mmCIF file of C-alpha atoms and ligand atoms in Angstrom:
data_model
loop_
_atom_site.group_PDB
_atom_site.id
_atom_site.type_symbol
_atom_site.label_atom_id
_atom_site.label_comp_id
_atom_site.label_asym_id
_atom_site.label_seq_id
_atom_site.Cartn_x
_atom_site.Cartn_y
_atom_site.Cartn_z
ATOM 1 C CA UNK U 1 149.549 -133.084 -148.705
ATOM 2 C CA UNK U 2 146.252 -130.753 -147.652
ATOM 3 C CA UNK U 3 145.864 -131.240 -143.882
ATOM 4 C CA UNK U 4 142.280 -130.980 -143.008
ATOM 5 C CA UNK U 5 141.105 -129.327 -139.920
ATOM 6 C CA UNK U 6 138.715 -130.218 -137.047
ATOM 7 C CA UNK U 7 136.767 -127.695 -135.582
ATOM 8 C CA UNK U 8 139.321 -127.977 -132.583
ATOM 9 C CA UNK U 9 142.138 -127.122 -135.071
ATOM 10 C CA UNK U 10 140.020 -124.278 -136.344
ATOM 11 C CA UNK U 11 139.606 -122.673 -133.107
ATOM 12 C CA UNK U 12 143.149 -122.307 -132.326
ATOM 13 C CA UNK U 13 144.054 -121.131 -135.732
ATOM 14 C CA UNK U 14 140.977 -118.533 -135.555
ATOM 15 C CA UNK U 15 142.565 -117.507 -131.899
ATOM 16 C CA UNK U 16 146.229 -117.142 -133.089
ATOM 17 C CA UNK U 17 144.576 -115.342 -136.174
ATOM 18 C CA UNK U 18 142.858 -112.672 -133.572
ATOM 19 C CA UNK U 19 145.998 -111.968 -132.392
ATOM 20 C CA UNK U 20 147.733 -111.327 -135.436
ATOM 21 C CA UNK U 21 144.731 -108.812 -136.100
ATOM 22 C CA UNK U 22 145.011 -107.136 -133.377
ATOM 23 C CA UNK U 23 148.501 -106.129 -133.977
ATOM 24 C CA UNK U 24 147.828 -105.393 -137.621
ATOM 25 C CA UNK U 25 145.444 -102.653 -136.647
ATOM 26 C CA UNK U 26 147.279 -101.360 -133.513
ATOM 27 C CA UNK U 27 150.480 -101.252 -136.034
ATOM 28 C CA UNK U 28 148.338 -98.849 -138.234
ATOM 29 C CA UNK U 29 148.183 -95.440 -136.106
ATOM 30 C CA UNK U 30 151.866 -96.098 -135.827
ATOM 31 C CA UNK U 31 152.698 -96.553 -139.258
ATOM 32 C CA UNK U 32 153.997 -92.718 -140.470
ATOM 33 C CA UNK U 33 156.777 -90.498 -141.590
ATOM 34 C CA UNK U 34 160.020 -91.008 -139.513
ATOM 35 C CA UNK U 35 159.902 -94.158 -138.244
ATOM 36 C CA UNK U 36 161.863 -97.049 -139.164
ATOM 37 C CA UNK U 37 160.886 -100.603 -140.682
ATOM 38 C CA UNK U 38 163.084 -101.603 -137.393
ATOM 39 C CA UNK U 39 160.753 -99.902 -135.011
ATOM 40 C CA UNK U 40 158.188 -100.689 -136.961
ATOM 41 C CA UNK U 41 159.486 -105.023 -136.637
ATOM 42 C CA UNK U 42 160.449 -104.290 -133.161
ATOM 43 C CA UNK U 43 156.281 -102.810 -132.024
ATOM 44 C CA UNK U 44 154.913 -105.651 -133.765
ATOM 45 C CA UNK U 45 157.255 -108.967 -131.923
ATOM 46 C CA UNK U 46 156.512 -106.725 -128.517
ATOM 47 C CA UNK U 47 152.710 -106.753 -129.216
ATOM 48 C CA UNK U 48 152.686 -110.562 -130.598
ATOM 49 C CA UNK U 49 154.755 -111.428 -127.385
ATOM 50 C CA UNK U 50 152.240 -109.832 -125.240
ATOM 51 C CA UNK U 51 148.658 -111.193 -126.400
ATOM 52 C CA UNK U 52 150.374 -114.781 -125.714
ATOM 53 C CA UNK U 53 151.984 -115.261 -129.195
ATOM 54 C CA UNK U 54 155.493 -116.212 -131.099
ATOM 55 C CA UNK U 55 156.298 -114.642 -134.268
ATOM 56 C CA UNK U 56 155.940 -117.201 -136.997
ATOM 57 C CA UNK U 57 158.720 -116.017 -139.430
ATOM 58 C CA UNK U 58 161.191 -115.500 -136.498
ATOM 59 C CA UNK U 59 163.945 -118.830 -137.464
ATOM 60 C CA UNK U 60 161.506 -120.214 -139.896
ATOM 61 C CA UNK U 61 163.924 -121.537 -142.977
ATOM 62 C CA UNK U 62 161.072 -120.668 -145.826
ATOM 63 C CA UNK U 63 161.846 -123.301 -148.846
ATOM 64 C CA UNK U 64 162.902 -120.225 -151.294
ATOM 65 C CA UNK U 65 165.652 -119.599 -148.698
ATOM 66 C CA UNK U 66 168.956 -121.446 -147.463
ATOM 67 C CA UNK U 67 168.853 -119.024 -143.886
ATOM 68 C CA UNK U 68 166.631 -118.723 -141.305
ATOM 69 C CA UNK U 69 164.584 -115.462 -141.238
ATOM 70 C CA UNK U 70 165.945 -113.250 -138.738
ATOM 71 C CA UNK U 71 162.897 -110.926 -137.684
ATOM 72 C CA UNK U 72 159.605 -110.857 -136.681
ATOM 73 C CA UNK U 73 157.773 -109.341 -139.607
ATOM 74 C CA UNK U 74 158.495 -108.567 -143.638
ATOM 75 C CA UNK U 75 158.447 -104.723 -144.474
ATOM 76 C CA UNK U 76 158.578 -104.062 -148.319
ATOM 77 C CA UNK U 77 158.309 -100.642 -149.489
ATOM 78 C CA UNK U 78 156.916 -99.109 -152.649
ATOM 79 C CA UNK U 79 158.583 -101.533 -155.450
ATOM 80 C CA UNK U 80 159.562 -103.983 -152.899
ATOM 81 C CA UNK U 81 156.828 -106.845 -153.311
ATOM 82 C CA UNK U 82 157.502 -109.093 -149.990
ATOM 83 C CA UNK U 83 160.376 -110.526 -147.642
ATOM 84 C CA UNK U 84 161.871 -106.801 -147.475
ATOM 85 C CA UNK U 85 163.870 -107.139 -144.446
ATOM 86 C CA UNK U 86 163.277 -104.407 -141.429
ATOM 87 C CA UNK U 87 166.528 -101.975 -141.146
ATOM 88 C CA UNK U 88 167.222 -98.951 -139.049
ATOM 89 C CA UNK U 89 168.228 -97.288 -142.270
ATOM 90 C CA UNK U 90 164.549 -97.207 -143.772
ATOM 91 C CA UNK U 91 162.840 -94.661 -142.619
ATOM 92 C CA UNK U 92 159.258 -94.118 -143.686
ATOM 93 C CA UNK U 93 158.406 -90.812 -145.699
ATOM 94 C CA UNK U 94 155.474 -89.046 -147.092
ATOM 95 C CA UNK U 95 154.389 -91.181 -150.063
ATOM 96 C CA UNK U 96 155.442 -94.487 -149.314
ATOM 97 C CA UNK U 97 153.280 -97.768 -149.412
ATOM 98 C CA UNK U 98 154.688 -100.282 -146.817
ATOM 99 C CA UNK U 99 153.388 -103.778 -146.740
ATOM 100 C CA UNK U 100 153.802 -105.185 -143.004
ATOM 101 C CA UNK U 101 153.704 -109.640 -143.166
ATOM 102 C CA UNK U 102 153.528 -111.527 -140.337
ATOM 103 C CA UNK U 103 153.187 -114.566 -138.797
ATOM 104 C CA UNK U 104 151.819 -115.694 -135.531
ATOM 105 C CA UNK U 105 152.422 -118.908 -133.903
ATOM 106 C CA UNK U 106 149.855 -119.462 -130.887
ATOM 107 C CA UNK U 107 150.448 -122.876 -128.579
ATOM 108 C CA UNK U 108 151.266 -124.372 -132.082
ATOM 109 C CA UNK U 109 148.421 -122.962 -134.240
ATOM 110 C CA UNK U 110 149.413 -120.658 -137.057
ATOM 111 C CA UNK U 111 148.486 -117.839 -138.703
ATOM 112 C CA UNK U 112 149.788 -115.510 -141.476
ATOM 113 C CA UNK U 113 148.483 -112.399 -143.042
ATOM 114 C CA UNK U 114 149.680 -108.824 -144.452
ATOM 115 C CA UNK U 115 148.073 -105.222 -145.255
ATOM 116 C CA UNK U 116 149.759 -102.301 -147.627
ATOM 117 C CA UNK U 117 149.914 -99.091 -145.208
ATOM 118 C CA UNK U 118 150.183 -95.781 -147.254
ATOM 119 C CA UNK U 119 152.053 -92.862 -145.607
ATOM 120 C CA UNK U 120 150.528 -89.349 -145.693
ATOM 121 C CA UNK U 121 149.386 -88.686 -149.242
ATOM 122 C CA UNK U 122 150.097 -90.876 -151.796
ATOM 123 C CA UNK U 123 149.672 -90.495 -155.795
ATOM 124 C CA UNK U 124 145.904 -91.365 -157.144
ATOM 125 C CA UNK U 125 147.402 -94.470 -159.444
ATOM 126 C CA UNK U 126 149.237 -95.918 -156.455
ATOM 127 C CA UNK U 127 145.461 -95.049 -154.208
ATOM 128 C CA UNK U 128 143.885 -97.168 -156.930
ATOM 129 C CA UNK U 129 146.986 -100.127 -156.980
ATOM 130 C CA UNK U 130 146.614 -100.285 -152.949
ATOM 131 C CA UNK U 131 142.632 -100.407 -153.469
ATOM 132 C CA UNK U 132 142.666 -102.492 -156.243
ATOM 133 C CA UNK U 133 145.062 -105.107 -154.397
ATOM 134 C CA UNK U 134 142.898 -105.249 -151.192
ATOM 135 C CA UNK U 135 139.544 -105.594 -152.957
ATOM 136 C CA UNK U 136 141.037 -108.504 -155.438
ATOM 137 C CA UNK U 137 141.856 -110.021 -151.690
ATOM 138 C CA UNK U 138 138.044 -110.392 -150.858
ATOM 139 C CA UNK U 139 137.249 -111.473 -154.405
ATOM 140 C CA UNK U 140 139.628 -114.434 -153.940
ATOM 141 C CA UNK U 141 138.209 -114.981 -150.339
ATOM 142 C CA UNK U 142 134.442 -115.520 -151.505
ATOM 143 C CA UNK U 143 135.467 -118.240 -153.929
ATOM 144 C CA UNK U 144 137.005 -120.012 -151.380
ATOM 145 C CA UNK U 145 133.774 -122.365 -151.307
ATOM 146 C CA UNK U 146 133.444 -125.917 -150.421
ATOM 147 C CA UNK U 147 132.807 -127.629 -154.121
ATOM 148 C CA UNK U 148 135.214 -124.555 -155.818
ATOM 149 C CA UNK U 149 138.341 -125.138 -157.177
ATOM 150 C CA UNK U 150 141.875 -123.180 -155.913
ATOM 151 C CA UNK U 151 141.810 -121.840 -159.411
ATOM 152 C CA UNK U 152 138.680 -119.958 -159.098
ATOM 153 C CA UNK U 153 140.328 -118.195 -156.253
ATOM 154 C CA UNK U 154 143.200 -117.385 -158.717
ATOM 155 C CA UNK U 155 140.961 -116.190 -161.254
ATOM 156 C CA UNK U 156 139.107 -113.829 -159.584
ATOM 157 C CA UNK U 157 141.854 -112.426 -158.267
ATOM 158 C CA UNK U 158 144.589 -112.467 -161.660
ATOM 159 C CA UNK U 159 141.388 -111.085 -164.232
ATOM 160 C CA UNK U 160 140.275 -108.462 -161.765
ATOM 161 C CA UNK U 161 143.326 -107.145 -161.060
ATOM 162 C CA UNK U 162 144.169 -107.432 -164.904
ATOM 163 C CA UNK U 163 140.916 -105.591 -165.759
ATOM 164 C CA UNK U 164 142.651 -102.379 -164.003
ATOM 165 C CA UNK U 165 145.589 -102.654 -165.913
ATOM 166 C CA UNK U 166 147.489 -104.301 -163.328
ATOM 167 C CA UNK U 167 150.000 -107.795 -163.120
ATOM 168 C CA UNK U 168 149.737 -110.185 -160.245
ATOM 169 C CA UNK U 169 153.184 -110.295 -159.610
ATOM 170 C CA UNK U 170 154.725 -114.066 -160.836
ATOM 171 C CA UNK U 171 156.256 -116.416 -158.938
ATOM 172 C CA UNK U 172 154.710 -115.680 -155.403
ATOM 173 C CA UNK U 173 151.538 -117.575 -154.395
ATOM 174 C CA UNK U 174 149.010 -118.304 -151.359
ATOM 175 C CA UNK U 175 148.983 -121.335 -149.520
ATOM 176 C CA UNK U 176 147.716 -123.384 -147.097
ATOM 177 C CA UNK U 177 148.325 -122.590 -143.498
ATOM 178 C CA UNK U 178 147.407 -123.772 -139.898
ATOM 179 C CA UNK U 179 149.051 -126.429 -138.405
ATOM 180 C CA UNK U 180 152.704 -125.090 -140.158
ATOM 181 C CA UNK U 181 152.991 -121.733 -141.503
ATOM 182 C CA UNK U 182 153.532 -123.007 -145.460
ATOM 183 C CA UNK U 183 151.534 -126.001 -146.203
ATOM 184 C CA UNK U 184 149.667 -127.485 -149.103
ATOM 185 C CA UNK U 185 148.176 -126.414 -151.481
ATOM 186 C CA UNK U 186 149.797 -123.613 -153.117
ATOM 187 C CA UNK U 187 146.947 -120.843 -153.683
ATOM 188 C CA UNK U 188 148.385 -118.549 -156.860
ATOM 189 C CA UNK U 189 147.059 -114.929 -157.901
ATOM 190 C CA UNK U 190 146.310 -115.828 -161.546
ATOM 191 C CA UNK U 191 144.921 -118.811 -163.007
ATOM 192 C CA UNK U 192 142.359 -120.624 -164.937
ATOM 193 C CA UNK U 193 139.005 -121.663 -163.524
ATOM 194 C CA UNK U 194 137.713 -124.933 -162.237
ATOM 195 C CA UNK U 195 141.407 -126.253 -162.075
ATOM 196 C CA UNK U 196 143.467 -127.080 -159.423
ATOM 197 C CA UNK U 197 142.632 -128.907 -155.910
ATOM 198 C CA UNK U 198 139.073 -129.045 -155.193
ATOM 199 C CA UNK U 199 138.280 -127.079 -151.946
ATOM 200 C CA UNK U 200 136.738 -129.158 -149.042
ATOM 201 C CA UNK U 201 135.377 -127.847 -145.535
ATOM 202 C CA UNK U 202 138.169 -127.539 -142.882
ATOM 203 C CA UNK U 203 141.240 -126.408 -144.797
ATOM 204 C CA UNK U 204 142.895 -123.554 -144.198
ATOM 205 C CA UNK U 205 144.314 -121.161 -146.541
ATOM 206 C CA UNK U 206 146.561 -118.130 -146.763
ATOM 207 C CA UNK U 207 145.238 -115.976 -149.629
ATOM 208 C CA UNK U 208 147.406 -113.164 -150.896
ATOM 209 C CA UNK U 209 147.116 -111.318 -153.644
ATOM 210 C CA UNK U 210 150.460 -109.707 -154.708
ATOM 211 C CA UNK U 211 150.031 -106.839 -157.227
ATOM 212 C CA UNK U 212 152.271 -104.488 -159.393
ATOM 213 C CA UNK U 213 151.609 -101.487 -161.006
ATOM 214 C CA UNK U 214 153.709 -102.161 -163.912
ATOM 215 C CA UNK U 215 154.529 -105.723 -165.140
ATOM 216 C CA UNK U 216 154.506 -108.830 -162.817
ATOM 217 C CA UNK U 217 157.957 -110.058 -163.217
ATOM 218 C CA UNK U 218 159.983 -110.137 -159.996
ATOM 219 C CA UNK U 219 163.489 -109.988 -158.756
ATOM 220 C CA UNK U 220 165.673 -110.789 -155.695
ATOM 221 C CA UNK U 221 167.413 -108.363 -154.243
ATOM 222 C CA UNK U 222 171.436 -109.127 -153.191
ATOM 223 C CA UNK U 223 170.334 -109.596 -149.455
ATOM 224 C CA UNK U 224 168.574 -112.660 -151.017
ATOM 225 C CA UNK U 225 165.447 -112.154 -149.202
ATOM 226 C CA UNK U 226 163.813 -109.086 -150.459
ATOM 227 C CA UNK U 227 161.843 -109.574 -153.820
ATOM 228 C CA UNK U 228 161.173 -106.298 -155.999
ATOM 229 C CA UNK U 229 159.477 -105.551 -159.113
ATOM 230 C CA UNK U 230 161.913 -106.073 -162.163
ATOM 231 C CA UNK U 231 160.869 -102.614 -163.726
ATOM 232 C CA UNK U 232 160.577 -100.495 -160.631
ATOM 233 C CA UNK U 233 157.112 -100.231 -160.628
ATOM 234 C CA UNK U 234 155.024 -100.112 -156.973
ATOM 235 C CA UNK U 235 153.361 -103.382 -155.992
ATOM 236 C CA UNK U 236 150.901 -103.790 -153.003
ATOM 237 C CA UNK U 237 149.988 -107.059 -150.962
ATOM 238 C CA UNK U 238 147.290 -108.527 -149.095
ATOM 239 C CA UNK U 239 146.331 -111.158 -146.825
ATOM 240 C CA UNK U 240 144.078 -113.111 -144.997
ATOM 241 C CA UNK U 241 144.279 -116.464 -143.526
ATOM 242 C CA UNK U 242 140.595 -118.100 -143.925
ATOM 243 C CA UNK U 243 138.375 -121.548 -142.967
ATOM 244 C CA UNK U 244 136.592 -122.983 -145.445
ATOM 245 C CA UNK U 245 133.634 -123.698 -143.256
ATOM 246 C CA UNK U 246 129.669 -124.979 -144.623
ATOM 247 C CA UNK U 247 128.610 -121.683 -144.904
ATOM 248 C CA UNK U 248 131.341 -120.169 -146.525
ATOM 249 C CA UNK U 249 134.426 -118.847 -145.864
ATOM 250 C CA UNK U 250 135.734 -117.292 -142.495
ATOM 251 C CA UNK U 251 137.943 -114.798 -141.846
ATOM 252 C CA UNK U 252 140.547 -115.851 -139.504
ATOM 253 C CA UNK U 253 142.772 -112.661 -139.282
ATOM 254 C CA UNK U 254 139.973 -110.205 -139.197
ATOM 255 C CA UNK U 255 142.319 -106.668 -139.387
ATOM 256 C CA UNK U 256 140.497 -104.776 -141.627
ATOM 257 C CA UNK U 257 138.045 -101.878 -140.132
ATOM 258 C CA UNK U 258 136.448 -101.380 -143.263
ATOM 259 C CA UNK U 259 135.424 -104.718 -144.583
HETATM 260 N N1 LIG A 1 155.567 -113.821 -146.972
HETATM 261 C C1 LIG A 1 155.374 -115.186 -146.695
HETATM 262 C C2 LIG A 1 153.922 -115.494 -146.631
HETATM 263 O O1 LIG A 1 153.089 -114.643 -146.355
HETATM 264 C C3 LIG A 1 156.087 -115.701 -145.473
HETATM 265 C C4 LIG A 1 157.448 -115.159 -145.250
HETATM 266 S S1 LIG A 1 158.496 -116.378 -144.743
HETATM 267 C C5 LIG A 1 159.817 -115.548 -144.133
HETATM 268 O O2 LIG A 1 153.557 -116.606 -146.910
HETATM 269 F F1 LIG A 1 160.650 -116.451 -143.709
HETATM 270 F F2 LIG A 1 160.341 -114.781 -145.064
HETATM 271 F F3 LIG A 1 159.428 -114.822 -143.142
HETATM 272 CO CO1 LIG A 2 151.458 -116.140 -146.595
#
């Protein structure tokens, strides 16, 4: 079932979204060589804590899973597509990509979004994948129109990732978001147009593009949380929670100095 929001609803979703933001960037400047995806899980719970938030994922039992998930955020590193699981044994080097996914929870409003870091210099094809995945995340966003269909979303993001040569990765999809952290309707990264649920004004969606390098089939790892790329190739993520409002979409988990 699609819950609808009121502008109310909206409100608190947009400020638990701000917060969630506000880490995202902050995390940036202290995302670099030597540090681990534990420090890294550990600076972003301290920073939700302190702008008045809960971390979302913290004991949420995602339907994929049997377990609760025992951290704050999702670290996945170079062919590790999502859920990687923070460690004091991963330490960042020179090279990497590191997608950081969180959740925020803010007096019951929720929010969820994710950014690919790089550290120091990476290669030019995995400049291009990050780029690539991040700019497919926008595409998606402005169909996200009241009288659109969720498969235009998944269009514009599966063909123009495709057109670089690219795979969004199978099995892992957007959703809706807001009042729980997963709700309906899933939003995928490849699809046909005008399919799927019709968009109205007031939901709220997670849009996330995941996107490989090589081809889109995924894995789980042993820990049973961490999905990788079945052929080892590098895969990126992005994303935004968003209103569908009358005059278009909003961006509820505004983290990104550059758009
Ligand atoms: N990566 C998921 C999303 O963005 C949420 C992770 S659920 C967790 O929708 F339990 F693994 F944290
Ligand atoms: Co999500």
């Amino acid at each position: 079932m699609i819950i609808i929001k009121s502008d109310e609803e909206i409100e608190g979703i947009r400020k638990s979204g701000y917060i969630l933001a506000r880490v995202l960037r902050d995390l940036r400047e202290f995302i670099r060589e030597g540090v681990t995806t534990w420090a890294i899980n550990k600076k972003a719970e301290e920073m939700i804590r302190k702008l008045g938030g809960k971390p979302a994922f913290k004991g949420y039992k995602p339907g994929f899973s049997s377990k609760k998930y025992p951290f704050s955020t999702c670290i996945s590193i170079n062919d590790e597509i999502v859920h990687g699981l923070p460690s004091k044994k991963r330490v960042l080097k020179e090279g990497d990509i590191v997608s950081v996914d969180m959740g925020v929870n803010y007096k019951g409003y929720f929010s969820d979004a994710a950014c690919t870091f790089t550290v120091g210099q990476v290669s030019e094809d995995v400049k291009k994948l990050v780029d690539v995945t991040r700019r497919a995340l926008y595409l998606g966003v402005s169909k996200a129109v009241v009288g659109n269909r969720i498969g235009d979303i998944s269009y514009a993001i599966g063909s123009y990732v495709r057109s670089f040569g690219f795979s969004p990765v199978k099995d892992y999809c957007g959703h809706g978001v807001g009042i729980k952290i997963h709700e309906d309707p899933a939003v995928p990264n490849d699809g046909e147009p005008n399919t799927g649920e019709l968009i109205r004004r007031g939901m709220t969606l997670a849009i996330e593009p995941m996107v490989s390098m090589g081809s889109g089939d995924a894995v789980t790892k042993e820990d049973g949380w961490t999905a990788v790329t079945k052929d080892g190739s590098y895969a990126a993520h992005f994303e935004h929670t968003i209103a569908v409002l009358d005059h278009g979409p909003e961006i509820l988990t505004p983290w990104d100095e550059d758009a």
